[in-house]
Amino acid sequence: MSKSTFYDVQVQFGDCDPAGIVFFPNFSKWMDAASLHFFMANGVPPWRELIKTRGIVGTPLLEINTRFMVPATYGETLRIETTVEEWREKVFIQKHVVRRGDTVLCEGRETRAFVVHPPENPDRIKAIPVPEDIKALCA
Amino acid sequence: MSKSTFYDVQVQFGDCDPAGIVFFPNFSKWMDAASLHFFMANGVPPWRELIKTRGIVGTPLLEINTRFMVPATYGETLRIETTVEEWREKVFIQKHVVRRGDTVLCEGRETRAFVVHPPENPDRIKAIPVPEDIKALCA
Amino acid sequence: MSKSTFYDVQVQFGDCDPAGIVFFPNFSKWMDAASLHFFMANGVPPWRELIKTRGIVGTPLLEINTRFMVPATYGETLRIETTVEEWREKVFIQKHVVRRGDTVLCEGRETRAFVVHPPENPDRIKAIPVPEDIKALCA
Amino acid sequence: MSKSTFYDVQVQFGDCDPAGIVFFPNFSKWMDAASLHFFMANGVPPWRELIKTRGIVGTPLLEINTRFMVPATYGETLRIETTVEEWREKVFIQKHVVRRGDTVLCEGRETRAFVVHPPENPDRIKAIPVPEDIKALCA
């Protein structure tokens, strides 16, 4: 397990679709923001710093699994609770629970890896082992 | 199983993130477009017609599961192959395979339901059994 | 002139493009949210209420003019100051100034109209005179 | 003046808002794609090549002016005609006309500049004179 962080989102008109509810890929966008917020709130610098100091480009997704329980609409404020459920050698599982007040709207799990641009092929990205110091900051 | 349909996407600059690759929620957006295209290519009217004739608002997501294998970038054309893997009583599983040429970039499964606004509560949405005639069109 | 309102935006990773800066249409999206926030902060109900009580669908754009002075990136918090510069009979000019701290990043003017679905053609939208009571709330 | 290029867009469900019409910032996103398409169709390499060969990061916006005449909705195909109206020393004015069939839906002018990361400050961007060879390709 890990620390928990919280990230708030104000739903905008432009986040909603012709059915009047949040267009579902926006939940993935917000979970991604919550994922980065998790690391920054735990003391990890933003990716644009880490790419310079350590070559780390970010933590792209290998897989996502999201369940949508209750819709949301514009004008509402949502709160996302983020944890790391599991640290493996090269990947980690991040969990996000989106709530409006006490109501759980949406729950997602992301499988992510820390990646670098390999020197022999700077256009590509390659997973590296989860950095121990980052793991320690978040534990 | 079902018929297969194909939906092409041209990746735009604005679909890509600071890592220079498609920001992953866009794959969900495109799969959603491929889902609607699947029904329309099989002869089902767009939701804005169905809401008037039959009260059907659309097929919102209950769950998504997406695996990201190879990134894409702007200027590329992707092709999404869409099928229905399984029709259950009130939900169906739609599968999308995103390819660039022969390379599979991303694969997703969506659990969706046909929904209406229940007359007693027109602000909410409620799943209905999968309409047999729509199922027949797509089989 | 009118009252001023303020609307804060946290820039997300997914709001930024391969150049690492906010993809410019997001400024329009945020100004749109600031526009709605302006009305709601001044006591006007959200559009989804107004459509039921008065048939008002919203305030779609007729024209936008936006100048981009300084870029922004993810992890930053921006503040948008919104006013109505001019109320005409059927349109109004809304002005948004986006700042990071004291630095003006972007400035936009929107020409908007209040619209309804005309009963004789419910699929279309039609401008109505700016409602006097809404104008009074915002003055 | 310049050559004209054409860029087609299929409007997706997720491009539309609770009013059922295209959320207006998407027109800016598509014009941006049409802008890049203009250069690539005229033989200019994509920005991710130009940054390596000549340090050119892209052509960010200094100003946009867009008029919205007729709304569009999902399932429709739009065609954007793009030209350069004026080449100045350090900026150029690109014009986009969005049509559905013969109907003009939206018209936009963008003021853009070619930019590089200045060596003394690689985190910033700086306008350079419009490259003569690129201008010649597009004339």
Coordinates of C-alpha atoms in Angstrom, one line a residue:
Chain A
M1 CA 0.0 0.0 0.0
S2 CA 0.9 3.6 0.0
K3 CA -0.1 7.1 1.2
S4 CA -3.4 8.4 0.0
T5 CA -3.7 11.7 -1.8
F6 CA -6.8 13.7 -2.8
Y7 CA -7.3 15.7 -6.0
D8 CA -10.3 17.9 -6.7
V9 CA -12.0 18.4 -10.0
Q10 CA -14.6 20.9 -11.0
V11 CA -16.7 19.5 -13.8
Q12 CA -17.0 21.9 -16.7
F13 CA -19.7 22.2 -19.4
G14 CA -17.2 21.1 -22.0
D15 CA -16.5 17.9 -20.1
C16 CA -20.1 16.8 -20.7
D17 CA -21.6 15.1 -23.7
P18 CA -25.0 15.3 -25.5
A19 CA -26.5 13.1 -22.8
G20 CA -25.6 15.9 -20.3
I21 CA -23.2 13.8 -18.3
V22 CA -19.4 13.7 -18.1
F23 CA -18.0 12.2 -21.3
F24 CA -16.3 9.1 -19.8
P25 CA -12.7 9.5 -21.1
N26 CA -12.5 12.6 -19.0
F27 CA -12.5 10.4 -15.9
S28 CA -9.3 8.8 -17.3
K29 CA -7.9 12.3 -17.9
W30 CA -8.6 13.3 -14.3
M31 CA -7.2 10.1 -12.9
D32 CA -4.1 10.8 -14.9
A33 CA -3.9 14.2 -13.3
A34 CA -4.6 12.6 -9.9
S35 CA -1.7 10.1 -10.6
L36 CA 0.8 12.9 -11.2
H37 CA -0.6 14.8 -8.2
F38 CA 0.0 11.8 -6.1
F39 CA 3.7 11.8 -6.9
M40 CA 4.1 15.5 -6.6
A41 CA 2.2 15.7 -3.3
N42 CA 4.5 13.0 -2.0
G43 CA 7.6 15.1 -3.0
V44 CA 8.5 13.8 -6.5
P45 CA 9.4 16.6 -9.0
P46 CA 7.2 17.0 -12.1
W47 CA 8.2 14.9 -15.2
R48 CA 9.6 18.0 -16.9
E49 CA 12.2 18.2 -14.1
L50 CA 12.8 14.4 -13.9
I51 CA 13.5 14.2 -17.6
K52 CA 16.4 16.6 -17.1
T53 CA 17.8 15.2 -13.9
R54 CA 17.2 11.5 -14.4
G55 CA 15.9 10.9 -17.9
I56 CA 12.5 9.9 -16.6
V57 CA 9.8 10.9 -19.1
G58 CA 6.8 9.9 -17.0
T59 CA 4.7 6.9 -16.0
P60 CA 2.7 6.0 -19.1
L61 CA -0.1 3.5 -19.0
L62 CA 0.1 -0.2 -19.8
E63 CA -3.5 -0.9 -18.9
I64 CA -6.5 0.7 -17.4
N65 CA -9.6 -0.8 -15.9
T66 CA -12.4 1.6 -14.9
R67 CA -15.9 1.1 -13.6
F68 CA -18.6 3.8 -13.9
M69 CA -21.3 3.7 -11.3
V70 CA -23.0 7.1 -11.1
P71 CA -22.8 9.9 -13.7
A72 CA -21.7 13.4 -12.9
T73 CA -22.5 16.7 -14.6
Y74 CA -21.1 20.3 -14.9
G75 CA -21.0 22.5 -11.9
E76 CA -20.2 19.6 -9.6
T77 CA -17.0 19.2 -7.6
L78 CA -15.5 15.7 -7.5
R79 CA -12.7 14.4 -5.3
I80 CA -10.4 11.6 -6.4
E81 CA -8.6 9.5 -3.8
T82 CA -5.4 8.0 -5.1
T83 CA -3.2 5.2 -3.7
V84 CA -0.7 2.7 -5.1
E85 CA -2.1 -0.7 -4.5
E86 CA 0.9 -2.7 -5.5
W87 CA 4.5 -2.0 -6.5
R88 CA 6.0 -4.7 -8.7
E89 CA 9.5 -4.7 -10.2
K90 CA 8.8 -2.8 -13.3
V91 CA 5.2 -1.7 -12.9
F92 CA 2.9 -0.4 -10.3
I93 CA -0.9 -0.5 -9.8
Q94 CA -2.5 2.8 -9.0
K95 CA -6.1 3.0 -7.8
H96 CA -8.4 6.0 -8.0
V97 CA -11.8 6.4 -6.4
V98 CA -13.9 9.3 -7.7
R99 CA -16.5 10.6 -5.2
R100 CA -19.1 13.4 -5.1
G101 CA -19.5 13.9 -1.4
D102 CA -19.9 10.4 -0.1
T103 CA -21.1 8.8 -3.3
V104 CA -18.6 6.8 -5.3
L105 CA -19.0 7.7 -9.0
C106 CA -16.2 5.8 -10.6
E107 CA -13.3 3.6 -9.7
G108 CA -10.2 2.9 -11.7
R109 CA -7.0 0.9 -11.7
E110 CA -4.0 1.9 -13.8
T111 CA -1.0 -0.3 -14.5
R112 CA 1.9 2.1 -15.1
A113 CA 5.7 2.0 -15.6
F114 CA 8.4 4.6 -15.2
V115 CA 10.0 5.1 -18.6
V116 CA 13.1 6.7 -20.2
H117 CA 14.2 7.4 -23.7
P118 CA 16.9 4.7 -24.3
P119 CA 20.1 6.4 -25.5
E120 CA 20.4 4.0 -28.5
N121 CA 16.9 4.9 -29.7
P122 CA 15.9 8.4 -28.3
D123 CA 12.5 8.3 -30.2
R124 CA 11.3 5.4 -28.2
I125 CA 10.4 4.8 -24.6
K126 CA 11.5 1.9 -22.3
A127 CA 10.4 0.8 -18.9
I128 CA 12.9 0.9 -16.0
P129 CA 12.6 -0.7 -12.6
V130 CA 10.5 1.4 -10.2
P131 CA 13.0 3.8 -8.6
E132 CA 13.4 2.8 -4.9
D133 CA 13.7 6.5 -3.8
I134 CA 10.4 7.4 -5.4
K135 CA 8.7 4.3 -3.9
A136 CA 10.1 5.3 -0.5
L137 CA 8.6 8.8 -0.8
C138 CA 5.2 7.4 -1.5
A139 CA 5.1 4.5 0.9
Chain B
M1 CA -20.1 -12.7 -32.0
S2 CA -21.1 -10.0 -34.5
K3 CA -20.2 -8.2 -37.7
S4 CA -16.9 -6.3 -37.7
T5 CA -16.8 -2.6 -38.6
F6 CA -13.8 -0.4 -39.2
Y7 CA -13.3 3.2 -38.2
D8 CA -10.3 5.3 -39.2
V9 CA -8.7 8.0 -37.1
Q10 CA -6.1 10.6 -38.1
V11 CA -4.1 11.5 -35.1
Q12 CA -3.9 15.2 -34.5
F13 CA -1.2 17.3 -32.8
G14 CA -3.7 18.2 -30.1
D15 CA -4.3 14.5 -29.3
C16 CA -0.7 14.2 -28.2
D17 CA 0.9 15.0 -24.8
P18 CA 4.2 16.4 -23.7
A19 CA 5.8 13.0 -24.2
G20 CA 4.9 13.4 -27.9
I21 CA 2.5 10.5 -28.0
V22 CA -1.3 10.1 -28.0
F23 CA -2.7 11.1 -24.6
F24 CA -4.2 7.8 -23.6
P25 CA -7.8 8.9 -22.9
N26 CA -8.1 9.8 -26.6
F27 CA -8.0 6.0 -27.4
S28 CA -11.2 5.7 -25.2
K29 CA -12.7 8.7 -27.1
W30 CA -12.0 7.0 -30.5
M31 CA -13.3 3.6 -29.3
D32 CA -16.5 5.4 -28.3
A33 CA -16.7 6.9 -31.8
A34 CA -16.0 3.4 -33.2
S35 CA -18.8 2.0 -31.0
L36 CA -21.3 4.4 -32.4
H37 CA -20.0 3.9 -35.9
F38 CA -20.5 0.1 -35.4
F39 CA -24.2 0.6 -34.8
M40 CA -24.7 3.2 -37.5
A41 CA -22.8 1.2 -40.1
N42 CA -25.1 -1.7 -39.2
G43 CA -28.2 0.4 -39.9
V44 CA -29.0 1.7 -36.4
P45 CA -30.0 5.4 -36.4
P46 CA -27.9 7.9 -34.4
W47 CA -28.9 8.4 -30.7
R48 CA -30.4 11.8 -31.4
E49 CA -33.0 10.0 -33.6
L50 CA -33.5 7.0 -31.3
I51 CA -34.2 9.3 -28.3
K52 CA -37.2 10.7 -30.3
T53 CA -38.5 7.5 -31.7
R54 CA -37.8 5.1 -28.9
G55 CA -36.5 7.1 -25.9
I56 CA -33.0 5.5 -26.2
V57 CA -30.4 8.0 -25.1
G58 CA -27.4 5.9 -26.0
T59 CA -25.1 3.1 -24.7
P60 CA -23.2 4.6 -21.8
L61 CA -20.2 2.7 -20.3
L62 CA -20.4 0.5 -17.2
E63 CA -16.8 -0.6 -17.5
I64 CA -13.8 -0.3 -19.7
N65 CA -10.6 -2.3 -19.9
T66 CA -7.9 -1.1 -22.2
R67 CA -4.3 -2.3 -22.8
F68 CA -1.8 0.0 -24.4
M69 CA 0.9 -1.8 -26.3
V70 CA 2.6 0.6 -28.8
P71 CA 2.3 4.4 -28.8
A72 CA 1.1 6.5 -31.7
T73 CA 1.8 10.1 -32.7
Y74 CA 0.3 12.9 -34.8
G75 CA 0.2 12.6 -38.6
E76 CA -0.5 8.8 -38.3
T77 CA -3.7 7.1 -39.4
L78 CA -5.1 4.4 -37.1
R79 CA -7.8 1.9 -37.9
I80 CA -10.1 0.5 -35.2
E81 CA -11.8 -2.8 -35.7
T82 CA -15.0 -3.2 -33.7
T83 CA -17.1 -6.2 -32.8
V84 CA -19.6 -7.2 -30.1
E85 CA -18.0 -10.1 -28.2
E86 CA -21.0 -10.9 -26.1
W87 CA -24.7 -9.9 -25.8
R88 CA -26.1 -10.4 -22.3
E89 CA -29.6 -9.6 -21.3
K90 CA -29.0 -6.0 -20.2
V91 CA -25.4 -5.4 -21.3
F92 CA -23.1 -6.1 -24.1
I93 CA -19.3 -6.4 -24.4
Q94 CA -17.8 -4.4 -27.3
K95 CA -14.2 -5.1 -28.4
H96 CA -12.0 -2.6 -30.2
V97 CA -8.6 -3.3 -31.7
V98 CA -6.6 -0.2 -32.8
R99 CA -4.0 -0.9 -35.5
R100 CA -1.5 1.2 -37.4
G101 CA -1.0 -0.9 -40.5
D102 CA -0.6 -4.4 -39.1
T103 CA 0.7 -3.3 -35.7
V104 CA -1.8 -3.6 -32.9
L105 CA -1.4 -0.5 -30.7
C106 CA -4.2 -0.8 -28.2
E107 CA -7.0 -3.1 -27.4
G108 CA -10.1 -2.4 -25.4
R109 CA -13.2 -4.0 -24.1
E110 CA -16.3 -1.9 -23.1
T111 CA -19.3 -3.1 -21.1
R112 CA -22.2 -1.0 -22.3
A113 CA -26.0 -0.9 -21.8
F114 CA -28.8 0.7 -23.7
V115 CA -30.4 3.4 -21.5
V116 CA -33.6 5.5 -21.4
H117 CA -34.7 8.4 -19.2
P118 CA -37.3 6.7 -16.9
P119 CA -40.6 8.7 -17.2
E120 CA -40.8 8.9 -13.4
N121 CA -37.4 10.5 -13.2
P122 CA -36.4 12.1 -16.5
D123 CA -33.1 13.5 -15.1
R124 CA -31.8 10.0 -14.6
I125 CA -30.9 7.1 -17.0
K126 CA -31.9 3.5 -16.6
A127 CA -30.7 0.4 -18.5
I128 CA -33.2 -1.5 -20.7
P129 CA -32.9 -5.0 -22.1
V130 CA -30.7 -5.0 -25.3
P131 CA -33.3 -4.4 -28.1
E132 CA -33.7 -7.5 -30.1
D133 CA -34.0 -5.7 -33.4
I134 CA -30.8 -3.8 -32.9
K135 CA -29.0 -7.0 -31.9
A136 CA -30.4 -8.7 -35.1
L137 CA -29.0 -5.8 -37.3
C138 CA -25.5 -6.3 -35.8
A139 CA -25.3 -10.1 -35.7
Chain C
M1 CA -19.6 47.0 -17.4
S2 CA -20.4 44.3 -14.9
K3 CA -19.3 42.5 -11.8
S4 CA -16.0 40.6 -12.0
T5 CA -15.8 36.9 -11.1
F6 CA -12.7 34.7 -10.7
Y7 CA -12.3 31.1 -11.8
D8 CA -9.3 29.0 -11.0
V9 CA -7.9 26.3 -13.2
Q10 CA -5.2 23.7 -12.4
V11 CA -3.4 22.8 -15.6
Q12 CA -3.2 19.0 -16.1
F13 CA -0.6 17.0 -18.0
G14 CA -3.3 16.1 -20.6
D15 CA -4.0 19.8 -21.3
C16 CA -0.5 20.1 -22.7
D17 CA 0.8 19.3 -26.2
P18 CA 4.1 17.9 -27.6
A19 CA 5.7 21.3 -27.1
G20 CA 5.1 20.8 -23.4
I21 CA 2.7 23.8 -23.1
V22 CA -1.1 24.2 -22.8
F23 CA -2.7 23.2 -26.1
F24 CA -4.4 26.5 -27.0
P25 CA -8.0 25.4 -27.4
N26 CA -8.0 24.5 -23.7
F27 CA -7.9 28.2 -23.0
S28 CA -11.2 28.5 -24.9
K29 CA -12.6 25.6 -22.9
W30 CA -11.6 27.3 -19.6
M31 CA -13.0 30.6 -20.7
D32 CA -16.2 28.9 -21.4
A33 CA -16.2 27.4 -17.9
A34 CA -15.4 30.9 -16.6
S35 CA -18.3 32.3 -18.5
L36 CA -20.8 29.9 -17.0
H37 CA -19.2 30.4 -13.6
F38 CA -19.7 34.1 -14.0
F39 CA -23.5 33.7 -14.4
M40 CA -23.8 31.1 -11.6
A41 CA -21.6 33.1 -9.2
N42 CA -24.0 36.0 -9.9
G43 CA -27.0 33.9 -9.0
V44 CA -28.2 32.6 -12.4
P45 CA -29.1 28.9 -12.3
P46 CA -27.2 26.4 -14.5
W47 CA -28.4 25.9 -18.1
R48 CA -29.9 22.5 -17.2
E49 CA -32.3 24.3 -14.9
L50 CA -33.0 27.3 -17.2
I51 CA -33.9 25.0 -20.0
K52 CA -36.7 23.6 -17.9
T53 CA -37.9 26.8 -16.4
R54 CA -37.5 29.2 -19.2
G55 CA -36.4 27.2 -22.3
I56 CA -32.9 28.8 -22.2
V57 CA -30.4 26.3 -23.6
G58 CA -27.3 28.4 -22.9
T59 CA -25.1 31.2 -24.3
P60 CA -23.4 29.7 -27.4
L61 CA -20.6 31.6 -29.1
L62 CA -21.0 33.8 -32.1
E63 CA -17.4 34.9 -32.2
I64 CA -14.2 34.6 -30.2
N65 CA -11.0 36.6 -30.3
T66 CA -8.1 35.4 -28.2
R67 CA -4.5 36.6 -27.8
F68 CA -1.9 34.3 -26.4
M69 CA 1.0 36.1 -24.6
V70 CA 2.8 33.7 -22.3
P71 CA 2.5 29.9 -22.3
A72 CA 1.5 27.8 -19.3
T73 CA 2.3 24.2 -18.4
Y74 CA 1.0 21.4 -16.1
G75 CA 1.1 21.7 -12.4
E76 CA 0.4 25.5 -12.6
T77 CA -2.7 27.2 -11.3
L78 CA -4.2 29.9 -13.4
R79 CA -6.9 32.4 -12.5
I80 CA -9.4 33.8 -15.0
E81 CA -11.1 37.1 -14.4
T82 CA -14.4 37.5 -16.2
T83 CA -16.5 40.5 -16.9
V84 CA -19.2 41.5 -19.4
E85 CA -17.8 44.4 -21.4
E86 CA -20.9 45.2 -23.2
W87 CA -24.6 44.2 -23.3
R88 CA -26.3 44.7 -26.7
E89 CA -29.8 43.9 -27.5
K90 CA -29.3 40.3 -28.6
V91 CA -25.7 39.6 -27.8
F92 CA -23.1 40.4 -25.1
I93 CA -19.3 40.7 -25.1
Q94 CA -17.6 38.7 -22.3
K95 CA -14.0 39.3 -21.5
H96 CA -11.6 36.9 -19.8
V97 CA -8.1 37.6 -18.6
V98 CA -6.0 34.5 -17.7
R99 CA -3.3 35.2 -15.2
R100 CA -0.6 33.1 -13.4
G101 CA 0.1 35.2 -10.4
D102 CA 0.4 38.7 -11.8
T103 CA 1.4 37.6 -15.3
V104 CA -1.3 37.9 -18.0
L105 CA -1.0 34.8 -20.1
C106 CA -4.0 35.1 -22.4
E107 CA -6.9 37.4 -23.0
G108 CA -10.1 36.7 -24.8
R109 CA -13.3 38.3 -25.9
E110 CA -16.4 36.2 -26.6
T111 CA -19.6 37.3 -28.4
R112 CA -22.4 35.3 -27.0
A113 CA -26.2 35.1 -27.2
F114 CA -28.9 33.6 -25.1
V115 CA -30.7 30.9 -27.1
V116 CA -33.8 28.8 -27.0
H117 CA -35.1 25.9 -29.1
P118 CA -37.9 27.6 -31.2
P119 CA -41.1 25.6 -30.7
E120 CA -41.6 25.4 -34.5
N121 CA -38.2 23.8 -34.9
P122 CA -37.0 22.1 -31.7
D123 CA -33.8 20.8 -33.3
R124 CA -32.5 24.3 -33.9
I125 CA -31.5 27.1 -31.7
K126 CA -32.4 30.8 -31.9
A127 CA -31.2 33.9 -30.1
I128 CA -33.5 35.8 -27.8
P129 CA -33.0 39.3 -26.4
V130 CA -30.7 39.3 -23.4
P131 CA -33.0 38.7 -20.4
E132 CA -33.3 41.8 -18.3
D133 CA -33.3 40.0 -15.0
I134 CA -30.1 38.1 -15.8
K135 CA -28.5 41.3 -16.9
A136 CA -29.6 43.0 -13.6
L137 CA -28.1 40.1 -11.6
C138 CA -24.7 40.6 -13.3
A139 CA -24.5 44.4 -13.4
Chain D
M1 CA -1.8 34.3 -50.9
S2 CA -0.9 30.6 -51.0
K3 CA -2.0 27.2 -52.1
S4 CA -5.2 25.8 -50.6
T5 CA -5.4 22.5 -48.8
F6 CA -8.4 20.5 -47.5
Y7 CA -8.7 18.6 -44.3
D8 CA -11.7 16.4 -43.4
V9 CA -13.0 15.9 -40.0
Q10 CA -15.6 13.3 -38.8
V11 CA -17.5 14.8 -35.9
Q12 CA -17.6 12.4 -32.9
F13 CA -20.1 12.1 -30.1
G14 CA -17.4 13.1 -27.6
D15 CA -16.9 16.4 -29.6
C16 CA -20.4 17.5 -28.7
D17 CA -21.7 19.2 -25.6
P18 CA -24.9 19.0 -23.6
A19 CA -26.6 21.2 -26.2
G20 CA -25.9 18.4 -28.7
I21 CA -23.7 20.5 -30.9
V22 CA -19.9 20.6 -31.4
F23 CA -18.2 22.1 -28.3
F24 CA -16.7 25.2 -29.9
P25 CA -13.0 24.8 -28.9
N26 CA -13.0 21.6 -31.0
F27 CA -13.2 23.9 -34.1
S28 CA -9.9 25.4 -32.9
K29 CA -8.4 22.0 -32.4
W30 CA -9.4 21.0 -36.0
M31 CA -8.1 24.2 -37.4
D32 CA -4.8 23.5 -35.7
A33 CA -4.8 20.1 -37.4
A34 CA -5.7 21.7 -40.7
S35 CA -2.8 24.2 -40.2
L36 CA -0.3 21.4 -39.7
H37 CA -1.9 19.4 -42.6
F38 CA -1.4 22.5 -44.8
F39 CA 2.3 22.5 -44.2
M40 CA 2.7 18.7 -44.5
A41 CA 0.6 18.6 -47.7
N42 CA 2.8 21.3 -49.1
G43 CA 6.0 19.2 -48.4
V44 CA 7.1 20.5 -45.0
P45 CA 8.1 17.7 -42.6
P46 CA 6.2 17.3 -39.3
W47 CA 7.5 19.4 -36.4
R48 CA 9.0 16.4 -34.7
E49 CA 11.4 16.1 -37.7
L50 CA 12.0 19.9 -38.0
I51 CA 12.9 20.2 -34.3
K52 CA 15.8 17.8 -35.0
T53 CA 17.0 19.1 -38.3
R54 CA 16.4 22.9 -37.8
G55 CA 15.3 23.4 -34.2
I56 CA 11.8 24.5 -35.3
V57 CA 9.4 23.5 -32.5
G58 CA 6.2 24.4 -34.4
T59 CA 4.0 27.4 -35.2
P60 CA 2.2 28.3 -32.0
L61 CA -0.6 30.8 -31.9
L62 CA -0.3 34.5 -31.1
E63 CA -3.9 35.2 -31.8
I64 CA -7.1 33.6 -33.0
N65 CA -10.3 35.0 -34.3
T66 CA -13.2 32.7 -35.0
R67 CA -16.8 33.2 -36.1
F68 CA -19.4 30.5 -35.6
M69 CA -22.3 30.6 -38.0
V70 CA -24.0 27.2 -38.1
P71 CA -23.6 24.4 -35.5
A72 CA -22.5 20.8 -36.4
T73 CA -23.2 17.6 -34.6
Y74 CA -21.8 14.0 -34.4
G75 CA -21.9 11.7 -37.5
E76 CA -21.3 14.6 -39.8
T77 CA -18.2 15.1 -42.0
L78 CA -16.8 18.6 -42.2
R79 CA -14.2 19.9 -44.6
I80 CA -11.7 22.6 -43.7
E81 CA -10.1 24.7 -46.5
T82 CA -6.9 26.3 -45.4
T83 CA -4.8 29.1 -46.9
V84 CA -2.2 31.6 -45.8
E85 CA -3.7 35.0 -46.2
E86 CA -0.6 37.0 -45.4
W87 CA 3.1 36.3 -44.8
R88 CA 4.7 39.0 -42.6
E89 CA 8.3 39.0 -41.5
K90 CA 7.9 37.1 -38.2
V91 CA 4.3 36.0 -38.3
F92 CA 1.7 34.7 -40.8
I93 CA -2.1 34.8 -41.0
Q94 CA -3.7 31.4 -41.7
K95 CA -7.3 31.3 -42.7
H96 CA -9.6 28.3 -42.2
V97 CA -13.1 27.9 -43.6
V98 CA -15.1 24.9 -42.2
R99 CA -17.9 23.6 -44.4
R100 CA -20.5 20.9 -44.3
G101 CA -21.3 20.4 -48.0
D102 CA -21.6 23.9 -49.3
T103 CA -22.6 25.4 -46.0
V104 CA -20.0 27.5 -44.2
L105 CA -20.2 26.6 -40.5
C106 CA -17.3 28.5 -39.1
E107 CA -14.4 30.7 -40.2
G108 CA -11.2 31.4 -38.4
R109 CA -8.0 33.4 -38.7
E110 CA -4.9 32.4 -36.8
T111 CA -1.8 34.6 -36.3
R112 CA 1.2 32.2 -36.0
A113 CA 4.9 32.3 -35.7
F114 CA 7.7 29.8 -36.3
V115 CA 9.5 29.2 -33.0
V116 CA 12.7 27.7 -31.7
H117 CA 14.0 27.0 -28.2
P118 CA 16.7 29.7 -27.8
P119 CA 20.0 27.9 -26.9
E120 CA 20.5 30.3 -24.0
N121 CA 17.1 29.4 -22.5
P122 CA 16.0 26.0 -23.8
D123 CA 12.8 26.0 -21.7
R124 CA 11.4 29.0 -23.6
I125 CA 10.3 29.5 -27.1
K126 CA 11.2 32.4 -29.4
A127 CA 9.9 33.5 -32.8
I128 CA 12.2 33.4 -35.9
P129 CA 11.6 35.0 -39.3
V130 CA 9.3 32.9 -41.5
P131 CA 11.7 30.5 -43.2
E132 CA 11.9 31.4 -46.9
D133 CA 12.1 27.8 -48.1
I134 CA 8.9 26.9 -46.2
K135 CA 7.2 30.0 -47.6
A136 CA 8.2 29.0 -51.1
L137 CA 6.8 25.5 -50.7
C138 CA 3.4 26.9 -49.7
A139 CA 3.1 29.8 -52.2

